[in-house]
PDB file of C-alpha atoms and ligand atoms in Angstrom:
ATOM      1  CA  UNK A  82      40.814 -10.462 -53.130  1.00  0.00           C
ATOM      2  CA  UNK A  83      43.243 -13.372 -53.003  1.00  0.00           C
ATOM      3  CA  UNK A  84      42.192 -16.234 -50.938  1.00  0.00           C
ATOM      4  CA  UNK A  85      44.742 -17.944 -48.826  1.00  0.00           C
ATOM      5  CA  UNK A  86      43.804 -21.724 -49.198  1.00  0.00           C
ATOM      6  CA  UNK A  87      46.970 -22.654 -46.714  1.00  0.00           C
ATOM      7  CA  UNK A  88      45.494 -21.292 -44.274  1.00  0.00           C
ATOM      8  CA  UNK A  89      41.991 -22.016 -44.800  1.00  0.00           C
ATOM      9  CA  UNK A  90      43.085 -25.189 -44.075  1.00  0.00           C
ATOM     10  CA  UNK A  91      45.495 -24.626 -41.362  1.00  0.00           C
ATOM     11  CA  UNK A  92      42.537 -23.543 -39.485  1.00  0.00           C
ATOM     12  CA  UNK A  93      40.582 -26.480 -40.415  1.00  0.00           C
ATOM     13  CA  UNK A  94      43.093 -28.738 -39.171  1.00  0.00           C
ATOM     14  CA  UNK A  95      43.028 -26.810 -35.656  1.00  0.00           C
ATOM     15  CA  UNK A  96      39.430 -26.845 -35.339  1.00  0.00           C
ATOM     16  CA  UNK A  97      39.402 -30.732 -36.015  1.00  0.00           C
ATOM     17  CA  UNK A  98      42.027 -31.347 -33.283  1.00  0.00           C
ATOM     18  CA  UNK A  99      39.617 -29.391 -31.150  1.00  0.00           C
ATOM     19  CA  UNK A 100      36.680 -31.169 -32.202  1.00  0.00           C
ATOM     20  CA  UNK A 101      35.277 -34.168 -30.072  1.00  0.00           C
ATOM     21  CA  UNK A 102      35.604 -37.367 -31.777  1.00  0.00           C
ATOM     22  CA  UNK A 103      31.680 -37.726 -31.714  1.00  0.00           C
ATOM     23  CA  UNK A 104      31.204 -35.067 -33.991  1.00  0.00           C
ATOM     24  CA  UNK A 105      31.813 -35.120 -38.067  1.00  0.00           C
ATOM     25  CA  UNK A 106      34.188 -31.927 -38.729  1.00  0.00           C
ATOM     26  CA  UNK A 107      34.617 -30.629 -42.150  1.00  0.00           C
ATOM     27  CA  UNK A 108      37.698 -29.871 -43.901  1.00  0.00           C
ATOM     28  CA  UNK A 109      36.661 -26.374 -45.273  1.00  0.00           C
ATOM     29  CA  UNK A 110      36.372 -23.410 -43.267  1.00  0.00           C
ATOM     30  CA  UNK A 111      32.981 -21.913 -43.483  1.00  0.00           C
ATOM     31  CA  UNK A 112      34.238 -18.472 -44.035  1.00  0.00           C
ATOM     32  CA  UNK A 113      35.095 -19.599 -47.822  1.00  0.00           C
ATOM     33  CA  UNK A 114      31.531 -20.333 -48.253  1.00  0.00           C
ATOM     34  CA  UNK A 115      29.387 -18.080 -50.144  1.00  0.00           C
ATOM     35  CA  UNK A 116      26.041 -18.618 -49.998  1.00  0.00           C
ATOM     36  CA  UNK A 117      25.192 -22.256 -51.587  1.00  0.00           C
ATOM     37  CA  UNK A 118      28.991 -22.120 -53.123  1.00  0.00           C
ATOM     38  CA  UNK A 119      32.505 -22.772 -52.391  1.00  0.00           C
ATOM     39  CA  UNK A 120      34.278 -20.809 -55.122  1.00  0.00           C
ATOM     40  CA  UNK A 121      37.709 -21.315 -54.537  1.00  0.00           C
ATOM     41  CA  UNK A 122      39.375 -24.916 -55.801  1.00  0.00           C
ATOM     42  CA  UNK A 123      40.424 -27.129 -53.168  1.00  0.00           C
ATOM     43  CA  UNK A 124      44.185 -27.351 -55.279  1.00  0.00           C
ATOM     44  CA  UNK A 125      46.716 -24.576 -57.189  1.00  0.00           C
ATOM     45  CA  UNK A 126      46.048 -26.552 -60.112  1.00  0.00           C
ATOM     46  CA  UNK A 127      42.399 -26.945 -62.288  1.00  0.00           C
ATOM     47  CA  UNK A 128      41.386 -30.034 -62.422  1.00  0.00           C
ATOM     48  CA  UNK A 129      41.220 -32.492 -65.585  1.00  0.00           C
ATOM     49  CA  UNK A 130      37.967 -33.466 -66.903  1.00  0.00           C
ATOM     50  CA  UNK A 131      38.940 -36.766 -68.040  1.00  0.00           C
ATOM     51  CA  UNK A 132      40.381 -37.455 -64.946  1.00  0.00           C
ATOM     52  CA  UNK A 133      36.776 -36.688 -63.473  1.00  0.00           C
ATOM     53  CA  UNK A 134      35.065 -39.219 -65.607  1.00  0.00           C
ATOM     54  CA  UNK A 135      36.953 -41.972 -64.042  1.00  0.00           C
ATOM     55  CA  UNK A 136      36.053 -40.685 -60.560  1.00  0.00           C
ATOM     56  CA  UNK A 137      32.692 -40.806 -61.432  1.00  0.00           C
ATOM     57  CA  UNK A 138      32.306 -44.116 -62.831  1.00  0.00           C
ATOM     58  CA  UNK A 139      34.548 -45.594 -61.132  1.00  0.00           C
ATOM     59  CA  UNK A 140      33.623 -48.198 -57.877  1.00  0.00           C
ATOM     60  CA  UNK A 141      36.627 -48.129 -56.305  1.00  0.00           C
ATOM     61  CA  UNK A 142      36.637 -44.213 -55.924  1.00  0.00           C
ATOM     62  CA  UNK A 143      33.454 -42.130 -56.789  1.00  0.00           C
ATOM     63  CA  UNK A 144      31.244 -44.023 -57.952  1.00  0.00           C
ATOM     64  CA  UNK A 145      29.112 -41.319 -58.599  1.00  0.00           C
ATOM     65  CA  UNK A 146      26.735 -43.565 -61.076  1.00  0.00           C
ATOM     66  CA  UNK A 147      25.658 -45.564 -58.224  1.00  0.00           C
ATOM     67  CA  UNK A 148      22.975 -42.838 -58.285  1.00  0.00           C
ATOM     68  CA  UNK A 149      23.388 -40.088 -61.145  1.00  0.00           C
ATOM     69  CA  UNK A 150      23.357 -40.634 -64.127  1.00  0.00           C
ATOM     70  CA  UNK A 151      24.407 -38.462 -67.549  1.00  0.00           C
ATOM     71  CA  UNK A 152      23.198 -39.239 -70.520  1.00  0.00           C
ATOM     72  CA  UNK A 153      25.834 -40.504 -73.733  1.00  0.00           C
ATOM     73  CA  UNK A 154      28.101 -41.246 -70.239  1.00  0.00           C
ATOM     74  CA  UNK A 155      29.415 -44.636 -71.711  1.00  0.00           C
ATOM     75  CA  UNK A 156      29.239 -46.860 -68.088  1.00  0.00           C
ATOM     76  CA  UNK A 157      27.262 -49.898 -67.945  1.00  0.00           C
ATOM     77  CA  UNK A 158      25.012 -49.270 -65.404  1.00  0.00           C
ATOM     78  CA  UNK A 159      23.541 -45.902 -63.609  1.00  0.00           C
ATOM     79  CA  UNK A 160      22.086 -45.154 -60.857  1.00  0.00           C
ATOM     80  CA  UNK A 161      18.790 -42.801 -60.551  1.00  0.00           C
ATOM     81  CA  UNK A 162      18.231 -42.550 -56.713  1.00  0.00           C
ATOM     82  CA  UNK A 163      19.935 -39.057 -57.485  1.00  0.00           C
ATOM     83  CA  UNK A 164      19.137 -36.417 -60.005  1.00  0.00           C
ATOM     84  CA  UNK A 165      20.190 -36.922 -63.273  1.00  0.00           C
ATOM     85  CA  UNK A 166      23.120 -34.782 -64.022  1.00  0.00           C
ATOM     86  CA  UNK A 167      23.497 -34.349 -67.912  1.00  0.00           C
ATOM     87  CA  UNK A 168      22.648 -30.941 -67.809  1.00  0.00           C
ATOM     88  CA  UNK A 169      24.066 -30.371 -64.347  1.00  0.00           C
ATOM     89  CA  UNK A 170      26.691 -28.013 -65.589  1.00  0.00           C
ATOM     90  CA  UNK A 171      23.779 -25.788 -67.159  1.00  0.00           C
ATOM     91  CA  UNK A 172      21.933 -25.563 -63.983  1.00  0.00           C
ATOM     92  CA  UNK A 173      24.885 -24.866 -61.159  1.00  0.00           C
ATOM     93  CA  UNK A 174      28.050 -22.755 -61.247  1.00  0.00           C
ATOM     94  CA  UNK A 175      31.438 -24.821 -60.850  1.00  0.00           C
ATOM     95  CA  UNK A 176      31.704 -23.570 -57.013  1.00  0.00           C
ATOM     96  CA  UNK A 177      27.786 -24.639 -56.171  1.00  0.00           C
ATOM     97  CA  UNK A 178      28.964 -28.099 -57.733  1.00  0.00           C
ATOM     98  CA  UNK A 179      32.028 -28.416 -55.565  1.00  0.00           C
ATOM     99  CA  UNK A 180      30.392 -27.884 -52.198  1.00  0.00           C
ATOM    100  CA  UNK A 181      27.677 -29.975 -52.795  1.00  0.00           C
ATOM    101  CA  UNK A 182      30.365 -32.578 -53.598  1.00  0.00           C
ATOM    102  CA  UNK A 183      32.266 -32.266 -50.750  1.00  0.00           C
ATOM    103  CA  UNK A 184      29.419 -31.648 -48.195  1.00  0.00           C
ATOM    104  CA  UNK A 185      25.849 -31.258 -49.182  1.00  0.00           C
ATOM    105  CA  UNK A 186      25.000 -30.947 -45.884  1.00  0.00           C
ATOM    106  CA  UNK A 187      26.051 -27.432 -45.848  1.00  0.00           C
ATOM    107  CA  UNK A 188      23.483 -26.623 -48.676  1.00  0.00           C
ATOM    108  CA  UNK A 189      20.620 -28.955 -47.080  1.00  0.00           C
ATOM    109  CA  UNK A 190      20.082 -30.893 -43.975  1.00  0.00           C
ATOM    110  CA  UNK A 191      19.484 -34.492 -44.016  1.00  0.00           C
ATOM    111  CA  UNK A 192      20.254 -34.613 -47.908  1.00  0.00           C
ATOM    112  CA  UNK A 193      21.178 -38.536 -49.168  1.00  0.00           C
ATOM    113  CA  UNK A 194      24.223 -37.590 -50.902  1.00  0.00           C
ATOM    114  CA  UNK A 195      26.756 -38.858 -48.933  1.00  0.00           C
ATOM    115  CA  UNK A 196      30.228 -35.781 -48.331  1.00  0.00           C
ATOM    116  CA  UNK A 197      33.112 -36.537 -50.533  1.00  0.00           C
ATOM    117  CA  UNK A 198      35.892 -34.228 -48.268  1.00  0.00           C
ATOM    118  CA  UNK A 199      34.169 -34.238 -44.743  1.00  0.00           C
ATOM    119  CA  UNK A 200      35.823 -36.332 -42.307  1.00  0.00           C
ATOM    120  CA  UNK A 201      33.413 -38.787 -40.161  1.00  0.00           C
ATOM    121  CA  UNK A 202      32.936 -39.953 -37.036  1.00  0.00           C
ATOM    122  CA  UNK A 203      36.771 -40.507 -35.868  1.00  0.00           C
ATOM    123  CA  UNK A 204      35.144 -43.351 -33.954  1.00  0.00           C
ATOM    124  CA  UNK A 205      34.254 -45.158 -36.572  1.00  0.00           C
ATOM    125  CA  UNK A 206      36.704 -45.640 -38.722  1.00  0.00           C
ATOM    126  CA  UNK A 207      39.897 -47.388 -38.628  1.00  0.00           C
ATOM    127  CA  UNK A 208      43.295 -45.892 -37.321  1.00  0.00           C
ATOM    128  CA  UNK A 209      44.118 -46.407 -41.486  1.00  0.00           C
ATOM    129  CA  UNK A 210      41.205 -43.950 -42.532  1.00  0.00           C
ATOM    130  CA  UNK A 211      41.177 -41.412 -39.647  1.00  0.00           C
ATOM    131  CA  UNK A 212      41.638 -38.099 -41.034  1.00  0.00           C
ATOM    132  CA  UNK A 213      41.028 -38.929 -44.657  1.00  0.00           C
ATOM    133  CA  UNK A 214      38.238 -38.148 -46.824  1.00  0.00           C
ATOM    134  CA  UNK A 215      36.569 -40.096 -49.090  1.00  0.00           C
ATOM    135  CA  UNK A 216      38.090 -38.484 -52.269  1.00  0.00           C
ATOM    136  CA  UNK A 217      41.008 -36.557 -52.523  1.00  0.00           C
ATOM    137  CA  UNK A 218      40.777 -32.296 -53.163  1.00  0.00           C
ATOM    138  CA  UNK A 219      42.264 -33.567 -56.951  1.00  0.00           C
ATOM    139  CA  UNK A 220      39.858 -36.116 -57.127  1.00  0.00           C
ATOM    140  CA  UNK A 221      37.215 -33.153 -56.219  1.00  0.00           C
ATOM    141  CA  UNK A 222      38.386 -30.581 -58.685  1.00  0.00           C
ATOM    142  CA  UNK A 223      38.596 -33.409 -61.645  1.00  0.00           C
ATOM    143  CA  UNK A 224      34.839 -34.200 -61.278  1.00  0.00           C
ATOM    144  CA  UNK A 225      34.101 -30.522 -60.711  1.00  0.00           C
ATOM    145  CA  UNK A 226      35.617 -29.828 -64.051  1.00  0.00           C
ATOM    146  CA  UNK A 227      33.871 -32.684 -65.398  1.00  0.00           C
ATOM    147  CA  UNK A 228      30.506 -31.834 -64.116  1.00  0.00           C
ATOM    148  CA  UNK A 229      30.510 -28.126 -65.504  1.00  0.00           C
ATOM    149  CA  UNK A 230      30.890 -29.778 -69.091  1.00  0.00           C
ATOM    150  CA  UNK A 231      27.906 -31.262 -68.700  1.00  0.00           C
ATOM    151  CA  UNK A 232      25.803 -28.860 -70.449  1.00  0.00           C
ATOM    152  CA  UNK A 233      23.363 -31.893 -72.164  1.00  0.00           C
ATOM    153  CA  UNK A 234      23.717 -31.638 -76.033  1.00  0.00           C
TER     154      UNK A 234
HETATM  155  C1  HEC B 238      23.902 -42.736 -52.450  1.00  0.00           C
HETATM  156  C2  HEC B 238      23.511 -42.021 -53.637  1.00  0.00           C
HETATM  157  C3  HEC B 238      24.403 -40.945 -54.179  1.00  0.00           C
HETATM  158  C4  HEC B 238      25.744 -41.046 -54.535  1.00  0.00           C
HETATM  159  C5  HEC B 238      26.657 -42.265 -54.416  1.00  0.00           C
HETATM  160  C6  HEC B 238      26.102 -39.758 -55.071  1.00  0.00           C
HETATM  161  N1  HEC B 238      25.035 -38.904 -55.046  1.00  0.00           N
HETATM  162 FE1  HEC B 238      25.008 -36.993 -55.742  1.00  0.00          FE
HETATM  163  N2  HEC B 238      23.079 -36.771 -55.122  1.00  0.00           N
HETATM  164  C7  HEC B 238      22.319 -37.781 -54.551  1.00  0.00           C
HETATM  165  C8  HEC B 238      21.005 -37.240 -54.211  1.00  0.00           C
HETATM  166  C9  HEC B 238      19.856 -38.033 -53.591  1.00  0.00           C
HETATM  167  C10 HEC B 238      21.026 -35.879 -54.576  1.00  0.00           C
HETATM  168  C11 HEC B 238      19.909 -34.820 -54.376  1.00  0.00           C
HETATM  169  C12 HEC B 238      20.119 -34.140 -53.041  1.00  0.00           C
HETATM  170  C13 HEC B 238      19.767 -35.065 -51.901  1.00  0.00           C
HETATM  171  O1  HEC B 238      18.598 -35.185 -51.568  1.00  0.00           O
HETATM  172  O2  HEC B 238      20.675 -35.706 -51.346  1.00  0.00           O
HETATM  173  C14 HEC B 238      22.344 -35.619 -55.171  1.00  0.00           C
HETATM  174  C15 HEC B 238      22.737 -34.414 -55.715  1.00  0.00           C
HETATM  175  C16 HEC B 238      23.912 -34.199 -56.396  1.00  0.00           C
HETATM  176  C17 HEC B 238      24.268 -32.973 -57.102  1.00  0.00           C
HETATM  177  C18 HEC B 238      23.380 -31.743 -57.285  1.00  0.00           C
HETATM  178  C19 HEC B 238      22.534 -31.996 -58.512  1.00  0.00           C
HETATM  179  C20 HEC B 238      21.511 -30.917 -58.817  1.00  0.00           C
HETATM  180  O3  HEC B 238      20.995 -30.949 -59.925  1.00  0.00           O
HETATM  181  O4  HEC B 238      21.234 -30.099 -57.962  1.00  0.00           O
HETATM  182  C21 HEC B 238      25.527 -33.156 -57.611  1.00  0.00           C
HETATM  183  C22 HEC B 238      26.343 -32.150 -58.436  1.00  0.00           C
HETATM  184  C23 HEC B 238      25.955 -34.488 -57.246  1.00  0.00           C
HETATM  185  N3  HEC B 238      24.946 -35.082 -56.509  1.00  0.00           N
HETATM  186  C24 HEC B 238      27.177 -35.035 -57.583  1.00  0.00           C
HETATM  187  C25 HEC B 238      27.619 -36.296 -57.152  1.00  0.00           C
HETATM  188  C26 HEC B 238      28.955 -36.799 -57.386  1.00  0.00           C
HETATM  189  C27 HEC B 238      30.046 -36.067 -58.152  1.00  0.00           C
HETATM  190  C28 HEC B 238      29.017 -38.031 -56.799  1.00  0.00           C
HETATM  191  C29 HEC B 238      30.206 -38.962 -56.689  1.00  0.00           C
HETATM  192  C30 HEC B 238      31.398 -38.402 -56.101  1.00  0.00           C
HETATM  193  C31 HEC B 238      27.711 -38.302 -56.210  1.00  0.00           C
HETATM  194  N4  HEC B 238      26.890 -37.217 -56.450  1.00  0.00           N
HETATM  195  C32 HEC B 238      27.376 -39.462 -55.554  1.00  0.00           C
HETATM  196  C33 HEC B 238      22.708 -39.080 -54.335  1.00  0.00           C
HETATM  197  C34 HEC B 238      23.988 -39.586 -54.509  1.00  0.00           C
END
């Protein structure tokens, strides 16, 4: 079956505007959700693995290290508040990695991991930010790429 992401997302965007502004609404319809897993990519395009590095090291976007960290991963400090991820790509499936990237809340309640692709509290952000996630669906489907490599070695 061929998944129509359009209009996943078409209906995302009506359920937001119907949303209250007190609540957090998520950018993914829950009907693409299987089980712990969102299998379908956010974009037409896979993403780039060396793209997904940067996200992840990177402070001004991911900064994924604050708390992971993968082993032979060549950034100067890492985090360990989260699980260590060098064999992450070993242990879940590409579409188990992207949801809990872009909302682990969907997979467990009052997880740490902050969402990636979830819009917040309208109320709290400024007119600049409202509507935007954190990371862009690219900058999802890089580090999803990047993340299944990690297999340890
Ligand atoms: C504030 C700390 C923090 C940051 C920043 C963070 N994570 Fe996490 N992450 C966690 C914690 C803690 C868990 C374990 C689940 C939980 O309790 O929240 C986790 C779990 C995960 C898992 C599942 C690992 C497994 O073995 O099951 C993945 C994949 C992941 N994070 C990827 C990322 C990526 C990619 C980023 C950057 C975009 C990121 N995390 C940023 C704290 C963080």
């Amino acid at each position: 079956m061929k998944l129509n992401l359009g209009g996943a997302l078409l209906f995302a965007a009506a359920h937001l505007t119907a949303c209250s502004s007190h609540e957090e609404a998520s950018l993914i319809s829950s009907e693409l959700i299987e089980g712990d897993a969102l299998p379908v990519p956010l974009t037409q395009s896979i993403g780039d693995g060396d793209e997904g590095r940067q996200v992840f090291q990177s402070r001004e976007q991911g900064h994924c290290v604050l708390c992971h960290q993968i082993q032979n991963l060549n950034a100067e400090f890492q985090g360990n508040l989260g699980p260590d991820l060098t064999e992450v790509g070993s242990r879940l499936t590409p579409g188990q990695i992207r949801l809990r990237i872009i909302d682990y809340e969907r997979v467990l309640s009052g997880v740490t991991m902050p969402s990636y692709y979830r819009v917040h509290d309208l109320n709290q952000v400024g007119d600049d930010y409202e509507n935007q996630s954190v990371l862009t669906a690219q900058q999802v489907e890089d580090l999803v790429v990047f993340l299944s490599e990690q297999k340890g070695n």
